Amino acid sequence: MARDAFHAIVRVALERQGWSITHDPYSLRVGGVEMFVDLGAERLLAAEREGRKIAVEVKSFLAPSRISEFYVALGQFLTYRLGLQQQEPERILYLAIPLEVYETFFSLELVEAAIGQYQVNLIVYSPETEEIQTWQ
């Protein structure tokens, strides 16, 4: 299975924020189809005494056509979210994208509309600093 170019960077960034990586990759088998989300992570929120679980699909957007990568990323996100709802509904799915892509491509009107319409959770990371810039 091929990993995204920034897979390790996102993993490090999540760990720096206190997340424990529990799955790498996080596998789903739903409706006769096997799928692999890049990362599964958990974080214990001591104040609330309950854990928070996430799954993260990492995208680099390094290919020449960002719209083609967006089609793939959105399709994977929606399919993985459907699978998670059936297999582990308490786990929240995020799409991790680089900061530069967030500030340029993801600020385009059509892309913003799609993200809002399909309620895509985003993690914006910096490949240079290996840090998460924002959760959306």
PDB file of C-alpha atoms in Angstrom:
ATOM      1  CA  MET A   1       0.000   0.000   0.000  1.00  0.00           C
ATOM      2  CA  ALA A   2       1.430   3.373  -1.024  1.00  0.00           C
ATOM      3  CA  ARG A   3       1.592   6.066   1.619  1.00  0.00           C
ATOM      4  CA  ASP A   4       1.158   9.735   1.025  1.00  0.00           C
ATOM      5  CA  ALA A   5       4.367  11.787   0.827  1.00  0.00           C
ATOM      6  CA  PHE A   6       3.540  13.594   4.075  1.00  0.00           C
ATOM      7  CA  HIS A   7       2.207  10.605   6.037  1.00  0.00           C
ATOM      8  CA  ALA A   8       5.079  10.582   8.554  1.00  0.00           C
ATOM      9  CA  ILE A   9       4.887  14.365   9.011  1.00  0.00           C
ATOM     10  CA  VAL A  10       1.210  14.237   9.953  1.00  0.00           C
ATOM     11  CA  ARG A  11       1.866  11.359  12.325  1.00  0.00           C
ATOM     12  CA  VAL A  12       4.602  13.360  14.088  1.00  0.00           C
ATOM     13  CA  ALA A  13       2.380  16.458  14.196  1.00  0.00           C
ATOM     14  CA  LEU A  14      -0.462  14.495  15.817  1.00  0.00           C
ATOM     15  CA  GLU A  15       1.872  12.962  18.390  1.00  0.00           C
ATOM     16  CA  ARG A  16       3.213  16.423  19.251  1.00  0.00           C
ATOM     17  CA  GLN A  17      -0.348  17.449  20.094  1.00  0.00           C
ATOM     18  CA  GLY A  18      -0.725  14.509  22.472  1.00  0.00           C
ATOM     19  CA  TRP A  19      -2.428  12.004  20.200  1.00  0.00           C
ATOM     20  CA  SER A  20      -1.523   8.328  20.463  1.00  0.00           C
ATOM     21  CA  ILE A  21      -1.411   6.628  17.084  1.00  0.00           C
ATOM     22  CA  THR A  22      -3.366   3.413  17.494  1.00  0.00           C
ATOM     23  CA  HIS A  23      -3.596   2.296  13.872  1.00  0.00           C
ATOM     24  CA  ASP A  24      -1.240   2.862  10.938  1.00  0.00           C
ATOM     25  CA  PRO A  25      -3.207   2.265   8.746  1.00  0.00           C
ATOM     26  CA  TYR A  26      -6.712   2.058  10.171  1.00  0.00           C
ATOM     27  CA  SER A  27      -8.488  -0.715   8.299  1.00  0.00           C
ATOM     28  CA  LEU A  28     -12.197  -0.900   7.634  1.00  0.00           C
ATOM     29  CA  ARG A  29     -14.151  -3.796   6.204  1.00  0.00           C
ATOM     30  CA  VAL A  30     -17.648  -2.678   5.378  1.00  0.00           C
ATOM     31  CA  GLY A  31     -20.141  -4.091   2.915  1.00  0.00           C
ATOM     32  CA  GLY A  32     -17.635  -6.509   1.451  1.00  0.00           C
ATOM     33  CA  VAL A  33     -15.057  -3.792   0.768  1.00  0.00           C
ATOM     34  CA  GLU A  34     -11.734  -3.424   2.591  1.00  0.00           C
ATOM     35  CA  MET A  35     -10.501   0.159   2.997  1.00  0.00           C
ATOM     36  CA  PHE A  36      -7.481   1.711   4.692  1.00  0.00           C
ATOM     37  CA  VAL A  37      -7.590   5.149   6.292  1.00  0.00           C
ATOM     38  CA  ASP A  38      -4.042   6.431   6.815  1.00  0.00           C
ATOM     39  CA  LEU A  39      -4.076   6.842  10.611  1.00  0.00           C
ATOM     40  CA  GLY A  40      -6.195   6.083  13.635  1.00  0.00           C
ATOM     41  CA  ALA A  41      -5.497   8.028  16.837  1.00  0.00           C
ATOM     42  CA  GLU A  42      -6.829   8.448  20.340  1.00  0.00           C
ATOM     43  CA  ARG A  43      -6.423  11.080  22.982  1.00  0.00           C
ATOM     44  CA  LEU A  44      -7.454  10.813  26.586  1.00  0.00           C
ATOM     45  CA  LEU A  45      -9.107  13.973  27.800  1.00  0.00           C
ATOM     46  CA  ALA A  46      -8.359  13.741  31.514  1.00  0.00           C
ATOM     47  CA  ALA A  47     -10.779  16.484  32.510  1.00  0.00           C
ATOM     48  CA  GLU A  48     -13.672  14.700  30.878  1.00  0.00           C
ATOM     49  CA  ARG A  49     -12.449  11.158  31.587  1.00  0.00           C
ATOM     50  CA  GLU A  50     -13.402  10.007  28.166  1.00  0.00           C
ATOM     51  CA  GLY A  51     -11.302   9.428  25.127  1.00  0.00           C
ATOM     52  CA  ARG A  52     -11.606  11.021  21.742  1.00  0.00           C
ATOM     53  CA  LYS A  53     -10.947   8.918  18.687  1.00  0.00           C
ATOM     54  CA  ILE A  54     -10.139  10.117  15.207  1.00  0.00           C
ATOM     55  CA  ALA A  55      -9.143   8.691  11.859  1.00  0.00           C
ATOM     56  CA  VAL A  56      -7.032  10.760   9.475  1.00  0.00           C
ATOM     57  CA  GLU A  57      -6.692  10.536   5.717  1.00  0.00           C
ATOM     58  CA  VAL A  58      -3.485  12.328   4.690  1.00  0.00           C
ATOM     59  CA  LYS A  59      -3.201  14.160   1.366  1.00  0.00           C
ATOM     60  CA  SER A  60      -0.212  16.070  -0.012  1.00  0.00           C
ATOM     61  CA  PHE A  61      -1.682  17.567  -3.220  1.00  0.00           C
ATOM     62  CA  LEU A  62       1.671  17.292  -5.024  1.00  0.00           C
ATOM     63  CA  ALA A  63       0.272  16.082  -8.368  1.00  0.00           C
ATOM     64  CA  PRO A  64      -0.044  18.529 -11.288  1.00  0.00           C
ATOM     65  CA  SER A  65      -3.851  18.635 -11.094  1.00  0.00           C
ATOM     66  CA  ARG A  66      -5.116  19.689  -7.686  1.00  0.00           C
ATOM     67  CA  ILE A  67      -8.735  19.320  -8.763  1.00  0.00           C
ATOM     68  CA  SER A  68      -8.113  15.675  -9.690  1.00  0.00           C
ATOM     69  CA  GLU A  69      -6.515  15.078  -6.291  1.00  0.00           C
ATOM     70  CA  PHE A  70      -9.454  16.826  -4.671  1.00  0.00           C
ATOM     71  CA  TYR A  71     -11.905  14.514  -6.453  1.00  0.00           C
ATOM     72  CA  VAL A  72     -10.000  11.506  -5.110  1.00  0.00           C
ATOM     73  CA  ALA A  73      -9.640  12.961  -1.606  1.00  0.00           C
ATOM     74  CA  LEU A  74     -13.320  13.890  -1.350  1.00  0.00           C
ATOM     75  CA  GLY A  75     -14.422  10.493  -2.658  1.00  0.00           C
ATOM     76  CA  GLN A  76     -12.179   8.684  -0.190  1.00  0.00           C
ATOM     77  CA  PHE A  77     -13.315  10.913   2.662  1.00  0.00           C
ATOM     78  CA  LEU A  78     -17.008  10.312   2.002  1.00  0.00           C
ATOM     79  CA  THR A  79     -16.545   6.558   1.565  1.00  0.00           C
ATOM     80  CA  TYR A  80     -14.360   6.205   4.659  1.00  0.00           C
ATOM     81  CA  ARG A  81     -16.801   8.277   6.717  1.00  0.00           C
ATOM     82  CA  LEU A  82     -19.644   5.974   5.663  1.00  0.00           C
ATOM     83  CA  GLY A  83     -17.534   2.969   6.646  1.00  0.00           C
ATOM     84  CA  LEU A  84     -16.641   4.475  10.014  1.00  0.00           C
ATOM     85  CA  GLN A  85     -20.292   5.237  10.738  1.00  0.00           C
ATOM     86  CA  GLN A  86     -21.000   1.528  10.383  1.00  0.00           C
ATOM     87  CA  GLN A  87     -17.889   0.125  12.052  1.00  0.00           C
ATOM     88  CA  GLU A  88     -16.940   2.649  14.747  1.00  0.00           C
ATOM     89  CA  PRO A  89     -19.349   5.609  14.790  1.00  0.00           C
ATOM     90  CA  GLU A  90     -17.618   7.380  17.693  1.00  0.00           C
ATOM     91  CA  ARG A  91     -14.426   7.817  15.629  1.00  0.00           C
ATOM     92  CA  ILE A  92     -14.360  11.147  13.739  1.00  0.00           C
ATOM     93  CA  LEU A  93     -12.736  11.296  10.312  1.00  0.00           C
ATOM     94  CA  TYR A  94     -10.443  14.149   9.254  1.00  0.00           C
ATOM     95  CA  LEU A  95      -8.780  14.992   5.954  1.00  0.00           C
ATOM     96  CA  ALA A  96      -5.227  16.273   6.535  1.00  0.00           C
ATOM     97  CA  ILE A  97      -3.958  18.804   3.989  1.00  0.00           C
ATOM     98  CA  PRO A  98      -0.811  20.963   3.762  1.00  0.00           C
ATOM     99  CA  LEU A  99      -1.006  24.620   4.849  1.00  0.00           C
ATOM    100  CA  GLU A 100      -0.076  25.993   1.412  1.00  0.00           C
ATOM    101  CA  VAL A 101      -2.869  23.974  -0.230  1.00  0.00           C
ATOM    102  CA  TYR A 102      -5.329  25.140   2.430  1.00  0.00           C
ATOM    103  CA  GLU A 103      -4.423  28.791   1.860  1.00  0.00           C
ATOM    104  CA  THR A 104      -4.621  28.603  -1.938  1.00  0.00           C
ATOM    105  CA  PHE A 105      -6.682  25.777  -3.429  1.00  0.00           C
ATOM    106  CA  PHE A 106      -9.001  25.236  -0.451  1.00  0.00           C
ATOM    107  CA  SER A 107      -9.849  28.950  -0.413  1.00  0.00           C
ATOM    108  CA  LEU A 108     -11.404  28.714  -3.874  1.00  0.00           C
ATOM    109  CA  GLU A 109     -15.153  29.239  -3.834  1.00  0.00           C
ATOM    110  CA  LEU A 110     -16.032  25.842  -5.325  1.00  0.00           C
ATOM    111  CA  VAL A 111     -13.759  23.939  -2.967  1.00  0.00           C
ATOM    112  CA  GLU A 112     -15.051  25.838   0.077  1.00  0.00           C
ATOM    113  CA  ALA A 113     -18.616  25.089  -1.015  1.00  0.00           C
ATOM    114  CA  ALA A 114     -17.854  21.379  -1.386  1.00  0.00           C
ATOM    115  CA  ILE A 115     -16.125  21.218   2.011  1.00  0.00           C
ATOM    116  CA  GLY A 116     -19.115  22.911   3.613  1.00  0.00           C
ATOM    117  CA  GLN A 117     -21.722  20.897   1.721  1.00  0.00           C
ATOM    118  CA  TYR A 118     -20.143  17.555   2.575  1.00  0.00           C
ATOM    119  CA  GLN A 119     -19.060  18.612   6.096  1.00  0.00           C
ATOM    120  CA  VAL A 120     -15.440  17.584   5.652  1.00  0.00           C
ATOM    121  CA  ASN A 121     -13.361  17.895   8.822  1.00  0.00           C
ATOM    122  CA  LEU A 122      -9.903  19.277   8.072  1.00  0.00           C
ATOM    123  CA  ILE A 123      -6.517  19.120   9.747  1.00  0.00           C
ATOM    124  CA  VAL A 124      -4.163  21.687   8.246  1.00  0.00           C
ATOM    125  CA  TYR A 125      -0.491  20.826   8.735  1.00  0.00           C
ATOM    126  CA  SER A 126       2.834  22.464   7.932  1.00  0.00           C
ATOM    127  CA  PRO A 127       5.244  20.105   6.156  1.00  0.00           C
ATOM    128  CA  GLU A 128       8.116  22.442   7.079  1.00  0.00           C
ATOM    129  CA  THR A 129       7.551  22.611  10.849  1.00  0.00           C
ATOM    130  CA  GLU A 130       5.760  19.236  11.150  1.00  0.00           C
ATOM    131  CA  GLU A 131       3.025  20.904  13.180  1.00  0.00           C
ATOM    132  CA  ILE A 132      -0.722  21.087  12.919  1.00  0.00           C
ATOM    133  CA  GLN A 133      -1.762  24.640  12.131  1.00  0.00           C
ATOM    134  CA  THR A 134      -5.514  24.325  12.573  1.00  0.00           C
ATOM    135  CA  TRP A 135      -8.403  21.934  13.029  1.00  0.00           C
ATOM    136  CA  GLN A 136     -11.530  22.786  11.136  1.00  0.00           C
TER     137      GLN A 136
END
